[in-house]
Backbone as numpy.savetxt, mean C-alpha at the origin, in Angstrom:
# Nx Ny Nz CAx CAy CAz Cx Cy Cz
-8.15 -42.80 24.80 -9.17 -41.85 25.41 -8.93 -40.55 26.43
-8.48 -39.52 26.43 -8.57 -39.03 27.46 -6.88 -38.28 27.96
-6.15 -39.13 26.98 -4.81 -38.90 27.56 -4.52 -37.55 26.32
-3.66 -36.87 27.72 -3.22 -35.68 27.24 -1.73 -35.13 28.00
-1.07 -34.15 27.38 0.05 -33.58 27.89 0.05 -32.13 28.10
0.83 -32.11 29.36 0.90 -30.84 29.65 2.11 -30.23 29.84
3.06 -28.88 29.93 4.02 -28.55 29.64 4.17 -27.96 31.42
5.76 -28.17 32.33 5.83 -28.18 33.63 7.16 -27.89 33.41
7.61 -26.04 33.48 8.87 -26.05 33.38 9.46 -26.70 32.14
10.48 -27.59 31.99 11.32 -28.10 31.42 10.92 -29.45 31.36
9.89 -29.87 31.90 9.37 -31.09 31.94 7.80 -31.59 31.27
7.27 -32.79 30.69 5.94 -32.46 30.87 5.26 -33.70 31.31
4.29 -33.49 32.09 3.27 -34.05 32.20 2.37 -35.11 31.32
2.57 -36.22 31.57 1.80 -37.35 30.41 0.68 -37.43 31.29
-0.83 -37.23 30.95 -1.83 -37.96 32.06 -2.47 -38.58 30.62
-2.95 -40.14 31.68 -3.27 -41.68 30.72 -4.47 -41.93 31.11
-5.33 -41.90 30.25 -6.60 -42.60 30.93 -7.41 -41.41 31.73
-6.90 -40.33 32.40 -7.67 -39.77 33.21 -6.91 -40.24 34.91
-6.54 -40.81 35.14 -6.60 -41.72 36.33 -4.89 -41.79 36.79
-3.83 -41.76 36.06 -2.61 -42.03 36.53 -1.93 -40.54 35.57
-0.58 -40.25 36.14 0.16 -38.94 35.71 1.52 -39.71 35.59
2.69 -39.66 34.65 3.32 -40.00 34.44 4.60 -38.41 34.22
5.33 -38.10 34.99 6.09 -37.07 34.79 7.73 -37.28 34.03
7.47 -36.71 32.86 8.69 -37.03 31.80 9.87 -35.83 31.81
11.19 -36.54 32.56 12.11 -35.19 32.96 12.26 -34.78 31.06
13.40 -33.87 31.28 13.54 -33.13 30.40 14.43 -34.09 29.62
13.81 -34.00 28.33 14.57 -35.13 27.36 15.00 -34.48 26.30
15.74 -35.06 25.48 16.41 -34.54 24.06 14.91 -34.56 23.31
15.40 -33.72 22.18 14.17 -33.67 21.02 14.20 -35.01 20.46
12.74 -35.10 20.33 12.39 -36.51 19.38 10.77 -36.70 19.74
10.34 -38.25 19.14 9.24 -38.68 19.81 9.71 -40.07 20.68
8.91 -40.16 21.54 9.05 -40.84 22.87 7.63 -41.80 23.00
7.43 -43.10 23.11 6.20 -43.74 23.31 6.07 -44.22 24.73
5.49 -43.77 25.36 5.02 -43.93 26.87 3.46 -44.75 26.92
3.91 -46.07 27.54 2.80 -47.12 27.91 2.35 -46.92 29.66
1.02 -47.37 29.47 0.42 -47.22 30.90 -0.63 -48.21 30.34
-0.07 -49.50 31.62 -1.15 -50.81 31.11 -1.13 -51.05 29.87
-2.43 -51.06 28.84 -2.91 -51.24 27.97 -2.45 -49.92 27.14
-2.48 -49.08 27.79 -2.73 -47.76 26.60 -1.07 -47.34 26.04
-0.84 -46.62 24.96 0.14 -46.23 24.73 0.13 -44.86 24.35
0.54 -43.73 24.81 0.64 -42.51 24.59 1.90 -41.99 23.45
2.15 -41.09 22.61 2.97 -41.26 21.72 3.46 -39.34 22.40
4.18 -39.05 22.67 4.68 -37.79 23.00 5.76 -37.70 21.91
5.98 -36.28 21.33 6.82 -35.86 20.58 7.31 -34.22 20.87
8.34 -34.11 21.23 9.23 -32.95 22.08 9.73 -32.64 21.06
9.53 -31.14 20.50 10.17 -30.48 19.63 11.01 -28.82 19.57
11.62 -28.97 18.85 11.92 -27.02 19.46 10.56 -26.38 18.99
10.18 -25.65 19.94 9.18 -24.55 19.71 9.03 -23.53 18.28
8.56 -23.75 17.56 8.53 -23.01 16.38 7.94 -21.42 16.56
8.41 -20.55 15.65 8.47 -19.22 16.18 7.99 -18.30 14.48
7.07 -17.63 15.08 6.46 -17.18 13.85 7.00 -15.36 13.82
7.00 -14.94 12.81 7.42 -13.22 12.87 6.22 -12.75 12.13
5.83 -11.36 12.45 5.01 -10.52 12.38 5.21 -9.17 11.85
4.60 -8.38 10.88 4.92 -7.29 10.49 4.27 -5.87 10.72
4.28 -5.07 11.76 3.11 -3.92 11.55 3.38 -3.02 11.14
2.44 -1.81 10.03 2.72 -0.81 9.78 1.87 -0.01 10.78
2.51 1.00 11.02 1.72 1.83 11.63 0.37 2.74 11.15
0.19 2.34 10.06 -1.18 2.56 8.83 -1.08 2.03 7.68
-2.13 1.82 7.34 -2.00 0.80 5.55 -2.70 1.58 4.71
-2.69 2.91 4.69 -2.58 3.75 3.54 -1.58 4.95 3.65
-1.30 5.25 2.30 -0.20 6.30 2.39 -0.31 7.21 0.97
-0.17 8.24 1.28 0.04 9.00 0.06 1.41 9.44 -0.58
0.95 8.76 -2.14 2.41 8.86 -2.76 3.25 9.73 -3.25
3.55 10.80 -2.09 4.36 12.07 -2.71 5.86 12.07 -2.11
6.42 10.90 -1.34 7.34 11.30 -0.97 7.82 12.06 0.63
6.37 12.41 0.99 6.62 13.32 2.19 6.42 12.41 3.90
5.31 11.84 3.34 4.95 10.98 4.17 6.03 9.30 4.21
5.76 9.07 5.47 6.50 7.64 5.80 6.03 7.21 6.57
5.68 5.73 6.39 5.00 4.84 7.61 6.41 3.90 8.29
6.13 3.74 9.61 7.61 3.19 10.34 6.65 1.87 10.19
7.76 0.64 10.17 7.12 -0.62 10.05 7.59 -1.16 11.90
6.93 -2.05 12.49 7.15 -3.15 13.38 7.12 -4.26 13.13
7.59 -4.83 14.09 8.36 -6.18 13.44 8.59 -7.05 15.58
7.54 -8.53 15.11 7.48 -8.75 16.27 7.51 -10.09 16.31
8.45 -11.04 17.11 8.64 -12.52 16.62 8.03 -13.08 17.65
7.15 -14.38 17.89 6.52 -15.19 18.76 6.63 -16.63 18.78
6.51 -17.06 19.92 6.68 -18.73 19.78 5.45 -18.83 19.64
5.22 -20.46 19.62 4.12 -20.97 18.97 2.86 -20.86 20.08
3.14 -20.26 21.36 1.98 -20.09 22.09 1.90 -18.75 22.28
2.75 -17.73 21.48 2.21 -16.80 21.30 2.71 -15.53 22.48
3.66 -16.24 22.93 4.72 -15.29 23.76 5.95 -14.49 22.91
5.81 -13.00 23.44 6.56 -12.67 22.28 8.23 -12.39 22.95
9.17 -12.46 21.57 10.32 -12.81 22.11 11.12 -11.96 21.67
12.09 -11.21 22.63 12.58 -9.75 22.81 13.71 -10.18 22.02
13.23 -9.65 21.18 14.76 -9.51 19.57 16.21 -8.73 20.46
16.29 -8.02 21.34 17.34 -7.59 22.04 18.09 -8.55 23.12
17.69 -10.48 22.97 18.08 -10.90 24.17 18.77 -12.14 22.97
18.57 -11.89 21.69 18.79 -12.77 20.60 19.81 -12.55 19.58
20.53 -12.85 18.99 21.25 -12.68 17.67 19.97 -12.50 16.24
20.08 -11.52 16.03 18.79 -10.95 15.32 19.24 -10.46 13.80
18.96 -10.72 12.78 19.15 -10.34 11.67 17.87 -10.17 10.52
17.33 -8.85 9.73 16.38 -8.64 8.88 16.67 -7.97 7.79
16.35 -8.27 6.71 15.76 -7.94 5.44 14.63 -7.36 4.94
14.28 -6.26 4.92 13.02 -6.15 3.88 12.59 -5.31 2.88
11.97 -5.90 2.08 12.00 -5.72 0.59 10.50 -5.10 0.48
10.50 -4.98 -0.86 8.85 -4.12 -1.27 8.94 -4.08 -2.72
7.36 -4.34 -3.15 6.84 -5.12 -4.76 7.18 -3.71 -5.67
7.02 -2.20 -4.42 6.98 -1.08 -5.02 7.19 -0.04 -3.45
8.10 1.22 -4.37 8.48 1.93 -3.36 9.65 1.74 -2.68
10.14 2.66 -1.35 11.37 2.57 -0.76 10.93 2.03 1.10
11.74 1.37 0.94 11.85 0.53 2.17 13.60 1.07 3.08
13.37 1.53 3.90 15.07 2.49 4.63 14.83 2.37 6.21
16.10 2.58 6.92 16.17 2.82 8.03 16.60 4.24 8.57
15.26 4.49 9.43 15.18 5.89 9.91 16.29 6.19 10.76
16.95 7.18 10.52 18.12 7.48 11.29 18.70 7.76 12.25
17.49 8.59 13.02 17.49 8.97 14.65 17.11 7.33 15.69
15.64 6.90 14.96 15.33 5.77 15.88 16.06 4.54 15.07
16.43 4.19 14.16 16.94 2.57 13.34 15.77 2.08 13.11
14.44 2.39 13.17 14.01 2.08 12.70 13.74 1.24 11.45
13.03 0.49 10.69 12.54 0.11 9.56 11.14 1.35 8.91
11.68 2.01 7.91 10.09 2.66 7.42 10.12 2.73 5.68
8.66 2.48 5.63 8.32 2.59 4.03 7.76 3.89 3.32
7.93 4.01 2.77 7.37 5.62 1.68 7.65 5.19 -0.09
6.99 6.27 -0.76 7.12 6.24 -1.66 6.87 7.00 -2.80
7.75 7.78 -3.81 7.95 9.08 -4.10 6.90 9.28 -4.96
5.99 8.43 -5.22 5.17 8.85 -6.89 4.25 7.38 -7.20
3.15 7.39 -7.41 2.16 6.63 -7.66 2.89 6.00 -9.29
2.94 4.31 -9.34 2.99 3.72 -10.49 1.96 4.10 -11.43
0.88 3.71 -11.01 0.10 3.98 -12.17 -1.15 5.12 -12.01
-2.03 5.57 -13.21 -3.30 6.24 -12.78 -4.27 5.26 -12.39
-4.32 4.99 -10.74 -4.91 4.46 -10.40 -5.20 4.91 -9.08
-6.92 4.83 -8.57 -7.07 5.46 -7.60 -6.41 5.08 -6.30
-6.42 3.43 -6.32 -5.29 2.71 -5.19 -4.27 1.94 -5.94
-2.86 1.46 -5.26 -2.31 0.93 -5.76 -1.99 0.00 -4.38
-1.84 -1.57 -4.58 -1.58 -1.70 -3.23 -0.05 -2.84 -3.19
0.86 -2.46 -2.07 2.12 -2.92 -2.15 2.53 -3.79 -1.37
3.46 -4.51 -1.46 3.47 -6.16 -0.60 4.56 -5.53 0.08
4.69 -5.68 1.24 6.64 -5.56 1.85 6.47 -7.05 2.52
7.63 -7.47 2.81 8.16 -8.43 3.04 9.19 -8.54 3.74
9.24 -9.22 4.78 10.70 -9.01 6.17 11.00 -10.73 6.12
12.42 -10.68 5.77 12.93 -12.05 5.82 14.11 -12.10 7.20
13.92 -12.76 7.94 14.55 -12.41 9.40 15.44 -14.18 10.00
16.70 -13.49 10.58 17.17 -15.01 10.80 17.28 -14.59 12.26
17.09 -15.45 13.34 17.28 -15.61 14.99 18.34 -16.56 14.88
19.20 -16.27 16.29 20.12 -17.54 16.21 19.52 -18.08 18.29
19.24 -18.85 17.60 18.81 -19.61 19.17 19.77 -20.81 19.65
19.59 -21.53 20.69 20.32 -22.00 21.61 20.16 -23.50 21.36
20.37 -24.67 21.17 19.40 -26.16 20.58 20.60 -27.25 21.27
20.23 -27.41 22.62 21.34 -28.23 23.60 22.56 -27.94 23.51
22.77 -26.55 23.80 24.20 -26.03 23.53 24.93 -25.52 22.59
23.99 -25.89 21.12 24.66 -25.27 19.77 23.65 -24.23 19.26
24.48 -23.42 18.55 23.62 -22.17 17.94 23.01 -23.12 16.89
22.23 -22.41 16.59 21.01 -23.00 15.53 20.39 -21.70 14.79
20.32 -21.28 13.72 19.42 -20.24 13.14 18.77 -20.61 12.37
17.50 -20.11 12.95 15.83 -20.12 12.26 15.59 -19.16 11.16
14.79 -19.11 10.17 14.83 -18.21 9.36 13.12 -18.04 9.00
12.89 -16.95 9.19 11.15 -16.60 9.39 10.89 -15.68 8.16
10.19 -15.81 7.67 9.49 -14.88 6.85 7.84 -14.50 6.73
7.57 -13.17 6.80 5.86 -12.55 6.72 5.99 -11.30 5.76
5.03 -11.02 5.65 4.25 -10.04 4.70 3.34 -9.24 4.93
2.91 -8.11 4.69 2.04 -7.09 4.92 1.45 -6.47 4.01
0.74 -5.58 3.75 0.22 -4.71 3.01 0.11 -3.61 2.86
0.47 -2.51 1.87 -0.21 -1.33 2.39 -0.80 -0.71 1.22
-1.69 0.50 0.95 -2.36 0.79 0.09 -1.81 2.15 -0.40
-0.94 2.47 -1.50 -0.86 4.07 -2.05 -1.90 4.34 -2.43
-1.67 5.85 -2.49 -3.15 6.78 -2.91 -2.62 8.10 -3.39
-2.93 8.57 -4.17 -2.50 10.32 -4.63 -2.24 10.83 -3.79
-1.85 11.98 -3.58 -2.00 13.04 -2.28 -3.31 14.28 -2.75
-2.79 14.92 -2.18 -4.48 16.31 -2.52 -3.93 16.82 -3.75
-5.18 17.45 -4.51 -5.47 17.93 -5.55 -4.72 19.25 -5.50
-3.44 19.66 -6.28 -2.95 21.07 -6.04 -2.90 21.69 -7.50
-3.36 21.03 -8.55 -3.29 21.67 -9.74 -4.24 21.06 -10.70
-4.85 21.71 -11.59 -5.24 21.69 -13.12 -4.61 20.96 -14.23
-4.62 19.60 -14.81 -3.80 19.64 -15.37 -4.56 19.78 -17.04
-4.20 20.16 -17.82 -5.15 20.15 -19.18 -4.42 19.96 -20.54
-4.85 19.18 -21.55 -4.34 18.58 -22.75 -5.07 19.01 -23.70
-4.47 20.04 -24.95 -5.36 20.05 -25.87 -4.94 19.82 -27.35
-6.21 19.27 -27.82 -5.63 18.56 -29.19 -5.12 19.88 -30.22
-5.41 20.96 -29.72 -4.63 22.16 -30.73 -5.14 23.28 -30.17
-4.10 24.35 -30.23 -3.94 25.38 -29.42 -5.00 26.51 -30.43
-5.70 26.25 -31.18 -6.51 27.43 -32.30 -7.71 26.32 -32.52
-8.84 27.49 -33.28 -9.68 26.81 -33.78 -10.29 27.74 -34.83
-10.94 27.20 -36.00 -11.35 28.02 -37.28 -12.67 28.47 -36.63
-12.58 29.89 -36.80 -14.76 30.02 -36.82 -15.00 30.01 -37.63
-15.66 28.90 -37.87 -16.37 28.13 -38.49 -17.68 27.82 -37.90
-17.78 27.92 -36.53 -18.76 27.36 -36.00 -18.60 25.72 -35.83
-18.04 25.17 -36.67 -17.83 23.35 -36.70 -16.61 23.14 -36.07
-15.15 23.75 -36.52 -13.87 23.02 -35.98 -14.33 23.42 -34.34
-13.51 22.51 -34.35 -13.70 22.32 -32.58 -12.14 22.12 -31.64
-12.22 22.47 -30.26 -10.51 22.20 -29.89 -11.42 21.21 -28.94
-10.65 20.48 -28.33 -11.05 19.23 -27.58 -10.20 19.56 -26.15
-10.77 19.31 -25.12 -9.78 19.79 -23.88 -9.91 18.57 -23.14
-8.90 18.29 -22.22 -8.83 17.25 -21.36 -8.08 17.49 -19.97
-9.13 17.60 -19.30 -8.77 17.85 -17.83 -8.69 16.67 -16.77
-7.27 17.17 -15.84 -7.10 15.77 -15.28 -6.76 16.90 -13.80
-6.67 16.26 -11.99 -6.02 16.58 -11.28 -5.02 16.07 -11.08
-3.82 17.31 -10.98 -2.82 16.45 -10.25 -1.98 16.97 -8.78
-1.56 15.78 -7.94 -1.01 16.77 -6.76 0.49 17.42 -7.00
0.99 17.24 -6.19 2.39 18.32 -5.81 3.61 17.33 -6.72
3.23 16.13 -7.02 4.50 15.30 -7.70 4.24 14.82 -8.75
2.93 14.99 -8.77 2.20 14.48 -10.78 1.16 13.76 -10.80
0.75 12.92 -9.30 -0.25 11.92 -9.51 -1.47 12.24 -9.97
-1.87 11.17 -10.44 -3.17 11.83 -11.07 -4.17 11.64 -9.73
-4.56 12.80 -9.48 -5.81 12.50 -8.55 -7.79 12.80 -8.77
-8.32 11.19 -8.82 -9.27 11.47 -8.74 -10.79 12.25 -8.35
-11.20 12.61 -9.32 -12.58 13.61 -8.95 -13.44 13.00 -7.75
-13.98 14.07 -7.10 -14.85 13.44 -5.99 -16.06 13.97 -6.21
-16.42 14.43 -4.92 -17.65 15.03 -5.21 -17.68 16.56 -5.26
-16.86 17.26 -5.31 -16.66 18.40 -5.86 -16.54 18.48 -7.87
-17.35 19.97 -8.16 -17.95 20.29 -9.70 -16.67 20.87 -10.31
-16.65 20.01 -11.25 -15.42 21.13 -12.13 -16.64 22.06 -12.92
-16.12 23.31 -12.32 -16.59 24.19 -13.72 -16.26 25.03 -14.63
-16.88 24.81 -15.87 -16.34 25.31 -16.92 -16.69 26.61 -17.46
-16.42 27.68 -17.91 -17.46 28.91 -18.38 -15.89 29.43 -19.41
-16.74 30.01 -20.39 -15.80 30.49 -21.63 -16.29 31.80 -22.09
-15.45 32.29 -22.07 -15.76 34.04 -22.74 -16.58 34.21 -24.12
-16.77 33.06 -24.59 -17.74 33.24 -26.35 -17.51 31.54 -27.03
-18.27 31.78 -27.36 -18.24 30.24 -28.24 -19.24 29.30 -27.39
-19.30 27.99 -27.54 -19.84 26.99 -27.02 -19.34 25.83 -26.84
-19.70 25.45 -25.72 -18.69 24.56 -24.83 -19.41 23.06 -24.64
-18.89 21.78 -25.29 -20.11 20.75 -25.51 -19.07 19.42 -24.67
-19.54 18.56 -23.77 -18.86 17.60 -22.09 -18.90 16.82 -23.81
-17.89 16.03 -23.69 -17.52 15.12 -24.67 -17.40 13.59 -23.51
-16.83 13.72 -22.60 -16.79 12.11 -21.89 -16.43 13.07 -20.09
-16.66 12.06 -19.57 -16.70 12.09 -17.96 -16.43 11.08 -17.52
-15.58 10.61 -16.57 -15.28 10.12 -15.31 -14.53 10.16 -14.44
-14.20 9.40 -13.60 -13.87 10.08 -12.20 -12.18 10.42 -12.24
-11.75 9.84 -13.34 -10.15 10.25 -13.41 -10.28 11.21 -14.20
-10.80 11.73 -15.43 -10.62 12.80 -16.26 -12.14 13.39 -17.00
-11.90 14.58 -17.25 -13.33 15.19 -17.79 -12.69 15.41 -19.43
-13.40 15.46 -20.61 -13.01 15.92 -21.45 -14.29 16.93 -22.32
-13.91 17.88 -23.19 -14.66 18.62 -23.07 -14.48 19.52 -24.36
-14.91 19.71 -25.46 -14.74 20.70 -26.73 -15.01 22.05 -26.92
-14.45 22.70 -27.55 -15.47 24.11 -28.03 -15.04 24.52 -29.43
-16.76 25.69 -29.45 -16.15 25.71 -30.90 -16.84 27.44 -30.91
-16.63 27.92 -32.22 -17.48 29.19 -32.40 -17.37 29.84 -33.48
-17.88 30.73 -33.75 -18.37 31.44 -35.38 -17.96 32.60 -34.81
-17.20 32.94 -35.78 -16.45 34.26 -35.71 -15.96 34.67 -37.03
-15.90 36.20 -37.59 -15.49 36.82 -38.99 -14.25 36.77 -38.48
-13.85 37.14 -37.31 -12.49 38.08 -36.89 -11.79 37.13 -36.24
-10.34 37.58 -36.21 -9.72 36.86 -35.02 -10.26 37.52 -33.81
-9.56 35.92 -32.84 -10.59 36.65 -31.64 -9.60 35.40 -31.11
-9.85 35.79 -29.33 -9.39 35.01 -28.11 -10.54 34.28 -27.27
-10.52 33.24 -26.88 -11.75 32.56 -25.94 -10.90 32.36 -24.94
-11.43 32.85 -23.56 -10.79 32.51 -22.65 -11.70 31.45 -21.75
-11.39 30.26 -21.72 -11.92 29.21 -20.76 -11.51 28.99 -19.47
-12.09 28.95 -18.57 -11.48 29.15 -16.99 -12.32 27.88 -16.19
-11.42 27.33 -15.64 -11.63 26.23 -15.21 -11.76 26.45 -13.64
-12.51 25.97 -12.86 -12.40 25.83 -11.45 -13.01 24.71 -10.57
-12.37 24.03 -9.64 -12.53 22.63 -8.92 -11.82 23.40 -7.61
-13.13 23.23 -6.59 -12.87 24.24 -5.21 -11.81 24.89 -5.32
-10.79 24.79 -4.82 -9.86 25.91 -4.45 -8.95 26.52 -5.66
-9.20 25.25 -6.41 -7.92 25.33 -7.79 -8.40 26.32 -8.93
-8.35 26.83 -9.56 -8.72 27.79 -10.80 -7.59 27.51 -11.90
-7.79 27.77 -13.13 -6.68 27.32 -14.38 -7.69 28.26 -15.50
-6.71 29.10 -16.48 -7.65 29.97 -17.26 -6.79 29.45 -18.39
-7.22 29.04 -19.84 -7.14 28.80 -21.12 -7.10 29.89 -22.27
-6.30 30.20 -22.91 -6.53 30.99 -23.93 -6.22 30.24 -25.18
-7.30 30.49 -25.98 -7.77 29.80 -27.39 -7.85 30.68 -28.46
-6.65 30.64 -29.60 -6.64 31.62 -30.57 -8.16 31.21 -31.27
-8.31 32.15 -31.93 -9.58 31.79 -33.48 -9.13 32.23 -34.31
-9.49 31.98 -35.46 -8.80 32.29 -36.59 -10.51 32.49 -37.31
-10.43 34.08 -37.65 -12.08 34.04 -38.22 -12.12 33.68 -39.33
-13.32 33.19 -39.96 -13.63 33.06 -41.47 -14.80 33.42 -41.51
-14.46 34.42 -42.80 -16.15 35.32 -43.53 -16.73 34.13 -43.95
-17.83 34.65 -43.85 -19.21 33.62 -43.98 -19.52 34.18 -45.72
-20.18 33.50 -46.27 -20.13 33.34 -47.94 -21.41 33.71 -48.13
-21.50 34.60 -49.07 -22.64 35.62 -49.50 -23.79 35.10 -50.08
């Protein structure tokens, strides 16, 4: 009880029972048994372990290929002291579950980016791993220490730049029953689906009836139908914020039965 060990330079001070101290000179790595009267203190001297951490400069990235995130690496000993990498032989390899890890040409530091979202999701989490080897001196003999760490970056789409539409067909019969279904999504500049936010998608038609079929934060579906005895063109205008798009739907006239 009351036994503890403190470090003093390359030596250890073992305090036994709170009354006596024993100076342990620099010893090789291993386990030592120290006795003081009836007390036995076990001291194990071993190489200080290291840990590596990877720090992205930000944790959310637009997957458009334009924005790139710098990755910083920090190696510490078990006491939290940072190891200056320039003083040690050091090798590192980076990998990502999706996207690209590269080396910045001017600064020579690792960077991460993604050219597109892998799926139509609001957020996609990417795991980035660093595996490193540092060479340390153990009793005059070079020894490799292998370290591994991981971090996470969330990918999102960029800002909406266009309104994407998909039509079930490009014409309708003017019997008032036939209809064209239109699916609407927002896309960023590289084609990622951008989820709808607080802005409202305004839909207007030059003629006919517009009926909402389905709405989610990813897409909106609506249908258009029109009764006309003569051929015509319906203009459908879509507006979302500063974006707009106009669709032309051909109407094939249907004569009413007398």
